[in-house]
Short mmCIF file of C-alpha atoms in Angstrom, two decimals:
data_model
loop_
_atom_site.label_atom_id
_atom_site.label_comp_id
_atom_site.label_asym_id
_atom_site.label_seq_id
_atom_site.Cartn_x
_atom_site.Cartn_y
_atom_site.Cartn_z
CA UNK A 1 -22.12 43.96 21.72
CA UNK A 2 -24.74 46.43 20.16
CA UNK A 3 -27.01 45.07 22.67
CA UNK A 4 -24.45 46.31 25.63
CA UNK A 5 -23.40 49.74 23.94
CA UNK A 6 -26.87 50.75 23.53
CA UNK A 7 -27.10 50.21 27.56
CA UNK A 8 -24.43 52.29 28.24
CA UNK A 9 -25.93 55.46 26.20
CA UNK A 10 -28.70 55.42 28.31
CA UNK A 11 -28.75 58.15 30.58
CA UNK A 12 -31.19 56.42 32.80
CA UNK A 13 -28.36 53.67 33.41
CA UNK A 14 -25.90 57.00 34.97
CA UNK A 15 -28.51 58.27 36.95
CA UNK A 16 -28.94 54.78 38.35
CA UNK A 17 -25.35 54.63 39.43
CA UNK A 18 -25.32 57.69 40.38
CA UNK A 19 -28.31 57.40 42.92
CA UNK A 20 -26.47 54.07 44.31
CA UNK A 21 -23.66 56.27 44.97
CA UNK A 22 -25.84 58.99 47.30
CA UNK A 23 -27.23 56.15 49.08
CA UNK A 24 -23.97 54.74 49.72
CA UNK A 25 -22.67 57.92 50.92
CA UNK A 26 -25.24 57.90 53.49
CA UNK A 27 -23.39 55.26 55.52
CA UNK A 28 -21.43 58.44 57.04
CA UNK A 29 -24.49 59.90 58.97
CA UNK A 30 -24.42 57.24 61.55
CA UNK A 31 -20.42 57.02 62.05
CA UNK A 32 -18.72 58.86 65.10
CA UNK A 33 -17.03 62.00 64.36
CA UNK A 34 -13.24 61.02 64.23
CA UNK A 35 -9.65 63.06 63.79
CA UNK A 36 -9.76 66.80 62.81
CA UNK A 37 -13.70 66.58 63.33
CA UNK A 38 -13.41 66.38 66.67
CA UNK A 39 -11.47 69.43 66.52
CA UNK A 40 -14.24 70.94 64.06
CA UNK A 41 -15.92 70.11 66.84
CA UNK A 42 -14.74 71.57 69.95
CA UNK A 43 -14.18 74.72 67.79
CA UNK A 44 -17.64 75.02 67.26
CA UNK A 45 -19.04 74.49 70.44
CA UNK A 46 -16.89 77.98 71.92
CA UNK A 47 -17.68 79.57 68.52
CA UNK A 48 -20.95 79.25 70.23
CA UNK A 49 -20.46 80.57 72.91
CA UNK A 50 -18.84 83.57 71.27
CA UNK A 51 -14.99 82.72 71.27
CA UNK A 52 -13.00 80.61 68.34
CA UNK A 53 -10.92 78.82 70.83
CA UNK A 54 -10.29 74.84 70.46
CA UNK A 55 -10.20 74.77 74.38
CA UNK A 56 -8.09 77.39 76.63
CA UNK A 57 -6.07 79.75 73.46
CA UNK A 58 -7.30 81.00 69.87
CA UNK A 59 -6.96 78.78 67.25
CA UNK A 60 -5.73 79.65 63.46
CA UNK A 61 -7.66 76.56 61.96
CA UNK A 62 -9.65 77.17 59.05
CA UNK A 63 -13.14 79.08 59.78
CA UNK A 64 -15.73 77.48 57.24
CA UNK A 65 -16.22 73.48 58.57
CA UNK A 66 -16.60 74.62 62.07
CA UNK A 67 -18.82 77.65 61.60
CA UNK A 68 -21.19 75.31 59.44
CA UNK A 69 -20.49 73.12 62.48
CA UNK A 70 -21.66 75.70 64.52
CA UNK A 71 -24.87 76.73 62.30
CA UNK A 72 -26.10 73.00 62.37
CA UNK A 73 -25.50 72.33 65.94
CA UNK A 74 -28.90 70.89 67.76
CA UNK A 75 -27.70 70.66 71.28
CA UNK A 76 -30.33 68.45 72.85
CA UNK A 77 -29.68 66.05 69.85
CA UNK A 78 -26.29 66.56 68.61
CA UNK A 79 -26.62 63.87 66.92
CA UNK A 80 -28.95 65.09 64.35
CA UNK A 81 -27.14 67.99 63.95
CA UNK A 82 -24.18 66.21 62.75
CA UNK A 83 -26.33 63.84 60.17
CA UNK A 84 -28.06 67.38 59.16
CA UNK A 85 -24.32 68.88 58.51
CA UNK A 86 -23.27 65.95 56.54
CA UNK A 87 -26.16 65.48 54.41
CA UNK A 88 -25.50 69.24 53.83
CA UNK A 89 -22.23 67.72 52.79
CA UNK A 90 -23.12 65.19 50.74
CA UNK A 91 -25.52 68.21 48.51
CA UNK A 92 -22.43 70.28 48.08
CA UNK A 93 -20.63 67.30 46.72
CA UNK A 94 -22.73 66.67 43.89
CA UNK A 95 -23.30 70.13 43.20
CA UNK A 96 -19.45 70.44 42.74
CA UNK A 97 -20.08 66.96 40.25
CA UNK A 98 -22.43 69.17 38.30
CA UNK A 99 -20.16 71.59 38.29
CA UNK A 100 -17.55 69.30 36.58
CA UNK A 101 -20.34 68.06 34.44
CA UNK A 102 -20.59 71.17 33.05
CA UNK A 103 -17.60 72.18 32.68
CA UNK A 104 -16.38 69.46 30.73
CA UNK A 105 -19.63 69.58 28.41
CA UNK A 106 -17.51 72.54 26.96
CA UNK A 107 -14.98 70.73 26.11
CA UNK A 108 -17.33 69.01 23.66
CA UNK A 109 -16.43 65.12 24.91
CA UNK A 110 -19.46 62.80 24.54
CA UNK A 111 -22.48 62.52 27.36
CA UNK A 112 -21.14 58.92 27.92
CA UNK A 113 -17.52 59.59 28.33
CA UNK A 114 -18.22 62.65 30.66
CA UNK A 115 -20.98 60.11 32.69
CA UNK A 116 -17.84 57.18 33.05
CA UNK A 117 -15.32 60.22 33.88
CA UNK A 118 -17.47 61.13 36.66
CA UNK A 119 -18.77 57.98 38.17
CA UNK A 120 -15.21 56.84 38.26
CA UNK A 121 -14.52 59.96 40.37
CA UNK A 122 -17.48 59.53 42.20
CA UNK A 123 -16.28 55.84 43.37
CA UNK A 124 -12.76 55.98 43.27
CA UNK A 125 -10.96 55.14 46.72
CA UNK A 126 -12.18 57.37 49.34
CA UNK A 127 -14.41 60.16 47.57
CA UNK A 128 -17.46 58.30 49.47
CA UNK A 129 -15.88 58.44 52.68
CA UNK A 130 -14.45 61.70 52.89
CA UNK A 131 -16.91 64.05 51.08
CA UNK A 132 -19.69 63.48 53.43
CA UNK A 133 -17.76 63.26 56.51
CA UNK A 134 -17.26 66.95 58.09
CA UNK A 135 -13.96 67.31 56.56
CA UNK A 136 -13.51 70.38 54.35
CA UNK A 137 -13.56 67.95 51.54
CA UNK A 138 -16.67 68.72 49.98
CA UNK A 139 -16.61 72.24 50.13
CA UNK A 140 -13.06 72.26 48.65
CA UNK A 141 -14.79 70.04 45.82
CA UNK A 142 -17.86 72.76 45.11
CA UNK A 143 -16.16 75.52 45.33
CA UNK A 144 -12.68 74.42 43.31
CA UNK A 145 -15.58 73.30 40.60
CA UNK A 146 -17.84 75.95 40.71
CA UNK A 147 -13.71 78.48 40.25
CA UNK A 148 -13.23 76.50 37.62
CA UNK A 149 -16.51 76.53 35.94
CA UNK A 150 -16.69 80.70 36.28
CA UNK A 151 -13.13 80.59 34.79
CA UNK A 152 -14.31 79.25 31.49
CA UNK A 153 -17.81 80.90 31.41
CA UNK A 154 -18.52 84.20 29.41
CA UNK A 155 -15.96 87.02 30.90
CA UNK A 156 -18.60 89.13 32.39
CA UNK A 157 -19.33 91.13 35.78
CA UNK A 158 -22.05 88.49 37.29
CA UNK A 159 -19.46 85.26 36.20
CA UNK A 160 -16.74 87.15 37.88
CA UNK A 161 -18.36 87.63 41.37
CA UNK A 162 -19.14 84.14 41.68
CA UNK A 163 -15.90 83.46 40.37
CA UNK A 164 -14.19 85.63 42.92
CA UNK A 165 -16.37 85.08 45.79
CA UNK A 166 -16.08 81.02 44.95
CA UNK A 167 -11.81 81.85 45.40
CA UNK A 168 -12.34 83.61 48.45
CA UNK A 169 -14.71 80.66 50.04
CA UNK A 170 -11.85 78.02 48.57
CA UNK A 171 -9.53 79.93 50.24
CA UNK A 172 -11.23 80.24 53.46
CA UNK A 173 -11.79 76.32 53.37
CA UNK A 174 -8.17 75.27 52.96
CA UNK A 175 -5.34 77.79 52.80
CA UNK A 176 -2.97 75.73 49.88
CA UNK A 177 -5.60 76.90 47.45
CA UNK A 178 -4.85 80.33 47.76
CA UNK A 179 -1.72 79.78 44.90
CA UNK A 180 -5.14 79.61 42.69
CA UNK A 181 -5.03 83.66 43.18
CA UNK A 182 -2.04 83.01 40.40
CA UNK A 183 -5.46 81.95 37.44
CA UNK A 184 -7.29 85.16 39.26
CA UNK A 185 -4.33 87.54 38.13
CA UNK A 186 -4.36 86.20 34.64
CA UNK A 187 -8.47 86.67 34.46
CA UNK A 188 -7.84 90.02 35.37
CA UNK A 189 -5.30 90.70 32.36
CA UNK A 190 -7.59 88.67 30.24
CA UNK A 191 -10.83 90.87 31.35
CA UNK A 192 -8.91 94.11 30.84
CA UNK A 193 -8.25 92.97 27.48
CA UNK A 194 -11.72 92.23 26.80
CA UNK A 195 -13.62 95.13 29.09
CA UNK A 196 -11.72 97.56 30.33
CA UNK A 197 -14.62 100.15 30.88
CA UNK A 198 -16.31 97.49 33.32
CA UNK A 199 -12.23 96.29 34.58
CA UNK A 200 -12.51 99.21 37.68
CA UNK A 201 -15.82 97.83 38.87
CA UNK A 202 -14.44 93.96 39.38
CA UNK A 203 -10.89 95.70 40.86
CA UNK A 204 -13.83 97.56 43.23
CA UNK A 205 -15.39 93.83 43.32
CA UNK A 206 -12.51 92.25 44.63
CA UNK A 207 -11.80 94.15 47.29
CA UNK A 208 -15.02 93.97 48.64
CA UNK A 209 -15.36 90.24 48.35
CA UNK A 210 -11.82 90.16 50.10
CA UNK A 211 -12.54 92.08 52.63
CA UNK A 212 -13.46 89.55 55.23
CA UNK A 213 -10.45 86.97 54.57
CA UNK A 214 -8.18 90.20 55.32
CA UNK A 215 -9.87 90.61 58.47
CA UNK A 216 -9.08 86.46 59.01
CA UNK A 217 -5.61 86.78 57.68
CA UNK A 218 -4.85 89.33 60.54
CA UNK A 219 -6.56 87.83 63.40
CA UNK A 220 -4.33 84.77 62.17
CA UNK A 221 -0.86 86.59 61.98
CA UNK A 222 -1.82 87.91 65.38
CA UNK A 223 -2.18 84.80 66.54
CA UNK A 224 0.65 83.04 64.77
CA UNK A 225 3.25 85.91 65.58
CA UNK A 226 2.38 85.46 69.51
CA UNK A 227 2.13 81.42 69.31
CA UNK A 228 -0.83 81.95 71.12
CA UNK A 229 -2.78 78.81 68.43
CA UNK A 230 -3.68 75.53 70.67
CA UNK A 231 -2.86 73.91 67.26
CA UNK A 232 -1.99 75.79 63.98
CA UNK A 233 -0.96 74.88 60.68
CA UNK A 234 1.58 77.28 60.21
CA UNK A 235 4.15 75.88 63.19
CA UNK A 236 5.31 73.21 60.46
CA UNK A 237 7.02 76.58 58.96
CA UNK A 238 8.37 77.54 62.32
CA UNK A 239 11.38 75.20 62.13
CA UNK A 240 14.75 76.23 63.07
CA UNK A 241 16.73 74.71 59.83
CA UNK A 242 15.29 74.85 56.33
CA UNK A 243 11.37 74.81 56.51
CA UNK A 244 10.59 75.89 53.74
CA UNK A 245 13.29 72.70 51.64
CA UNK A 246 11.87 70.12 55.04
CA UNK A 247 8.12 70.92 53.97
CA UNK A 248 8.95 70.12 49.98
CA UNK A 249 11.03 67.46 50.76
CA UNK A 250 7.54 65.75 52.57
CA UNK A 251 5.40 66.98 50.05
CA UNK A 252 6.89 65.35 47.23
CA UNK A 253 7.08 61.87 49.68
CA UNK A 254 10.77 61.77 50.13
CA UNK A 255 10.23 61.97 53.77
CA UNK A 256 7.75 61.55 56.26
CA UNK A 257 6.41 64.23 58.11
CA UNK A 258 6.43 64.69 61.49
CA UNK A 259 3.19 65.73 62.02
CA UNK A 260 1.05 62.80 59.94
CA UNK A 261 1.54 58.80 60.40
CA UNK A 262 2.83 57.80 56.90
CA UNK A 263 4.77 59.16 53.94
CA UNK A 264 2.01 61.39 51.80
CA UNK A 265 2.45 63.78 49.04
CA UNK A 266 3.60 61.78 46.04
CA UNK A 267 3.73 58.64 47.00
CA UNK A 268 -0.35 58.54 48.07
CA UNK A 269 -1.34 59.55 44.46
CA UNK A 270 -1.81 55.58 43.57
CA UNK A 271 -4.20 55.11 47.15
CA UNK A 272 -6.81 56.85 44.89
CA UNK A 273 -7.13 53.83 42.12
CA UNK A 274 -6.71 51.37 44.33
CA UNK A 275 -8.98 50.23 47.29
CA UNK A 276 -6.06 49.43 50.06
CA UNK A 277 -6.02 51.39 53.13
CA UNK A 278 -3.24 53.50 53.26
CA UNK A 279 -1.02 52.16 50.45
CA UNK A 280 1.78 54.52 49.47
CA UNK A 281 4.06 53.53 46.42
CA UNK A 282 6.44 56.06 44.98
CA UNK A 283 7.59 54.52 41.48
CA UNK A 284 3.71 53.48 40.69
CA UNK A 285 2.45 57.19 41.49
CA UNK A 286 5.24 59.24 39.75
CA UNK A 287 4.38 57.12 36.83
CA UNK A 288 0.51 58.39 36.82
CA UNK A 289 1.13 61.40 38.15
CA UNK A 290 3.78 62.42 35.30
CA UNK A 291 0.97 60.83 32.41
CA UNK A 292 -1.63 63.09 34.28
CA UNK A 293 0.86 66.16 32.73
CA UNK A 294 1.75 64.32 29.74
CA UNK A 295 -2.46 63.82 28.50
CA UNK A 296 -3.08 67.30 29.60
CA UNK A 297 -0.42 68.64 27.92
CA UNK A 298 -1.61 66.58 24.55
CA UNK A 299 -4.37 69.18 24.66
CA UNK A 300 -2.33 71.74 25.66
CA UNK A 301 -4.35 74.02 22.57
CA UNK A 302 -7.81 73.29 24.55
CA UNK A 303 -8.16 76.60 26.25
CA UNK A 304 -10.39 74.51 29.00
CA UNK A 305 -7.75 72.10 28.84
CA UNK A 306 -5.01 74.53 29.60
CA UNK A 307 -6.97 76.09 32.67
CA UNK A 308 -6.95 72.65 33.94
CA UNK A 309 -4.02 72.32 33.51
CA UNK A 310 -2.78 75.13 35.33
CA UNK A 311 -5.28 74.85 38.03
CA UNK A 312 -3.81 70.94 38.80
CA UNK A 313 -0.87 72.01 38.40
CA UNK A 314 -0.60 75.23 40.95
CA UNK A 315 -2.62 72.81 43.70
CA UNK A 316 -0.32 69.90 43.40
CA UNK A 317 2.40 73.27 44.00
CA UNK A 318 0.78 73.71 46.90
CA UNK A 319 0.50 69.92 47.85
CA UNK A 320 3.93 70.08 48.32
CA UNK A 321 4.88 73.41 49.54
CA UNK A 322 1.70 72.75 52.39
CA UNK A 323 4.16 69.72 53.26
CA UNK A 324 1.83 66.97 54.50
CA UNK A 325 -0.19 66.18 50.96
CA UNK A 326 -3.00 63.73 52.71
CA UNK A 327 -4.04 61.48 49.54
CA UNK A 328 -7.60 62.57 50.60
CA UNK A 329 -6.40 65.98 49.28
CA UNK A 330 -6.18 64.58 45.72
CA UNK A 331 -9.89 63.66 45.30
CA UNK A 332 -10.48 67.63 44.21
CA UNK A 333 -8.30 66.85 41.12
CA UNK A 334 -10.20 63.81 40.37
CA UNK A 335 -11.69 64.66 37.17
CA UNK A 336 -9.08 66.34 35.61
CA UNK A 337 -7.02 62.96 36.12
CA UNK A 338 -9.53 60.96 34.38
CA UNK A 339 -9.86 63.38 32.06
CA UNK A 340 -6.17 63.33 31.14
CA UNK A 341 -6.12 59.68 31.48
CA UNK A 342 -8.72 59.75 28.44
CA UNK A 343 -6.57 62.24 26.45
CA UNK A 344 -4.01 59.00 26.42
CA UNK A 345 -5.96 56.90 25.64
CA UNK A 346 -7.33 58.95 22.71
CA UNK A 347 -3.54 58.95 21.29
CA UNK A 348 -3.71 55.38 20.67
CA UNK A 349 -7.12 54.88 20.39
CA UNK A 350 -9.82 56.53 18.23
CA UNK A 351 -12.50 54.32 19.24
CA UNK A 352 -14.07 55.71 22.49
CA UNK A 353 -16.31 51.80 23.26
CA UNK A 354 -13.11 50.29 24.36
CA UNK A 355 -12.50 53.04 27.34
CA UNK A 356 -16.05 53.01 28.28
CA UNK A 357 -15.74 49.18 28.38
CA UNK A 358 -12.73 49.35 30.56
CA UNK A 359 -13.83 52.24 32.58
CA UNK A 360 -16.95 50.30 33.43
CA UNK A 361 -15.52 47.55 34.29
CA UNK A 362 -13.01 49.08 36.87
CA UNK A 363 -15.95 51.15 37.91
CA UNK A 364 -18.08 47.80 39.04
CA UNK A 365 -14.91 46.61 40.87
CA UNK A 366 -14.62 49.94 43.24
CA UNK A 367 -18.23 49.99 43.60
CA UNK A 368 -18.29 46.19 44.92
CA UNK A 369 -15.57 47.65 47.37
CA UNK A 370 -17.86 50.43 48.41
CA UNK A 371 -20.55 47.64 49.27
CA UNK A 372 -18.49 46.24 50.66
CA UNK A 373 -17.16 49.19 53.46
CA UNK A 374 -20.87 50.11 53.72
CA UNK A 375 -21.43 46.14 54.99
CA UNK A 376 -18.51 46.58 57.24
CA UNK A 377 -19.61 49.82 59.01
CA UNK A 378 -23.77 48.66 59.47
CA UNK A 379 -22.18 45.54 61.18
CA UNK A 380 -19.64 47.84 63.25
CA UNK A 381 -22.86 49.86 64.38
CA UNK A 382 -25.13 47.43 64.69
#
């Protein structure tokens, strides 16, 4: 048993499993593009050519995936431009890990805890098929990280651009996140507290940095108000009866939405533990979702704690209010569900071994599942 603890210290061992998990994620430079990529896709190609049209009309979709789409574009080998833009992907995805990393070293947990808290992230169901694709998935995960990180760094001018500018780019990604503008407000009563001779230069700040999703915001009401969008994500709100209670109904699972292929929102939350395709149980995922609050709000007196707390708690807001609540949009929250799942266990249990144990052990049973997907898709291609 001493034997096996002193093996899972060892940083070496993480950065092993770690590098298994980039070369896994690789598998997703030689698949197809599929679903919204294809629209990332033909976005891109007028972007281009000067216009931001999906075919004939403007669209309102979200800017960042198909500009990149657009900057890594090889024509005569598209191809490589699409490997190029995911690998680009898969970097931003671990950067948003070391973000994470980081951020919970403040919170003063143990090098081998944080290690097991990430590679369970890292390997839970999904994260290493969705990251690298061209989905906005990874830059939602770097730039939600990188917020959050700023957030809880020294309250100065230089955190705060990258803080702001990192809100503006989350925004810009995917829309829901924009309810994180509710943590931005209460940085800016917290920095006037602190600094108030410096507060007029981040107010000057903002406005600069915001500039350019203004600009988008109008172009996009233009667009909306004249139903002019080939496809738009606001038409969901565009219903004759109720919207607005039709859209939280979906989001919290009760009903399916018309515009997806199964119940989401919270009956998905359990696809993320569990290797199944497409599983949706409601009972199962109210019951982690609800001990998600309840470890968080065991550490309620963390002030990290409590920012992450807010922060999951104002996206899985939006989860619901967006309507739809893919379970692909959970892997963002990842960490802080680990994290709270820890905080339990830490009730009960003083020892930290046991989790590791446990944690391990669950970890080697999604990782022979990501074998064996990566088996699966070389034999589909081959």
């Amino acid at each position: 048993m001493n034997q096996l603890q002193k093996i899972l210290e060892s940083k070496r061992l993480y950065y092993i499993l770690f590098g298994i998990l980039i070369l896994l994620s690789l598998r997703n430079l030689f698949l197809p593009l599929q679903g919204d990529e294809l629209t990332y896709n033909k976005i891109a190609q007028n972007v281009l050519e000067g216009k931001y049209y999906q075919t004939k009309n403007p669209s309102s979709v979200i800017p960042i995936v198909p500009f990149l789409m657009a900057f890594f574009s090889t024509p005569k080998i598209p191809l490589l431009g699409f490997a190029l833009h995911k690998l680009f992907h898969i970097g931003l995805c671990f950067l948003g890990i070391r973000f994470a990393f980081l951020t919970f070293k403040k919170l003063n947990l143990e090098p081998t805890i944080t290690y097991t808290l990430l590679l369970l992230t890292c390997v839970s169901s999904g994260f290493l098929s969705f990251l690298p694709s061209l989905y906005p998935e990874a830059i939602v995960f770097v730039t939600f990280w990188g917020f959050i990180y700023y957030l809880n760094s020294k309250k100065n001018l230089s955190n705060f651009k990258r803080l702001f500018a990192l809100f503006i780019l989350l925004v810009f990604t995917r829309y829901v996140y924009a309810i994180l503008g509710l943590m931005v407000l209460l940085y800016y009563y917290s920095y006037f507290q602190q600094d108030r001779k410096n507060f007029g230069k981040i107010i000057l700040y903002s406005i600069i940095i915001t500039t350019p999703l203004l600009f988008w915001f109008k172009y996009v009401y233009n667009i909306e108000s004249q139903n002019l969008s080939e496809i738009s994500y606001f038409s969901r709100y565009k219903m004759d009866e109720n919207p607005l209670w039709y859209n939280i109904k979906c989001g919290l699972g009760l009903e399916q939405h018309y515009q997806v292929n199964r119940v989401n929102g919270i009956p998905a939350f359990i696809s993320l533990f569990i290797p199944v395709t497409g599983i949706r149980n409601f009972a199962i995922s109210l019951v982690l979702l609800l001990a998600v609050f309840f470890g968080l709000y065991k550490n309620w007196k963390n002030p990290i704690t409590k920012q992450l707390s807010i922060a999951f708690g104002l996206v899985f807001l939006g989860f619901v209010l967006a309507g739809t609540g893919f379970s692909r949009y959970w892997l963002v929250l990842l960490p802080i569900i680990y994290l709270s799942f820890y905080y339990i266990y830490t009730l009960f249990i003083k020892n930290g071994n046991y989790f590791i144990y446990a944690s391990n052990l669950f970890f080697i049973v999604l990782l022979l599942n990501e074998f064996r997907i990566t088996l699966l898709l070389i034999k589909k291609i081959i």
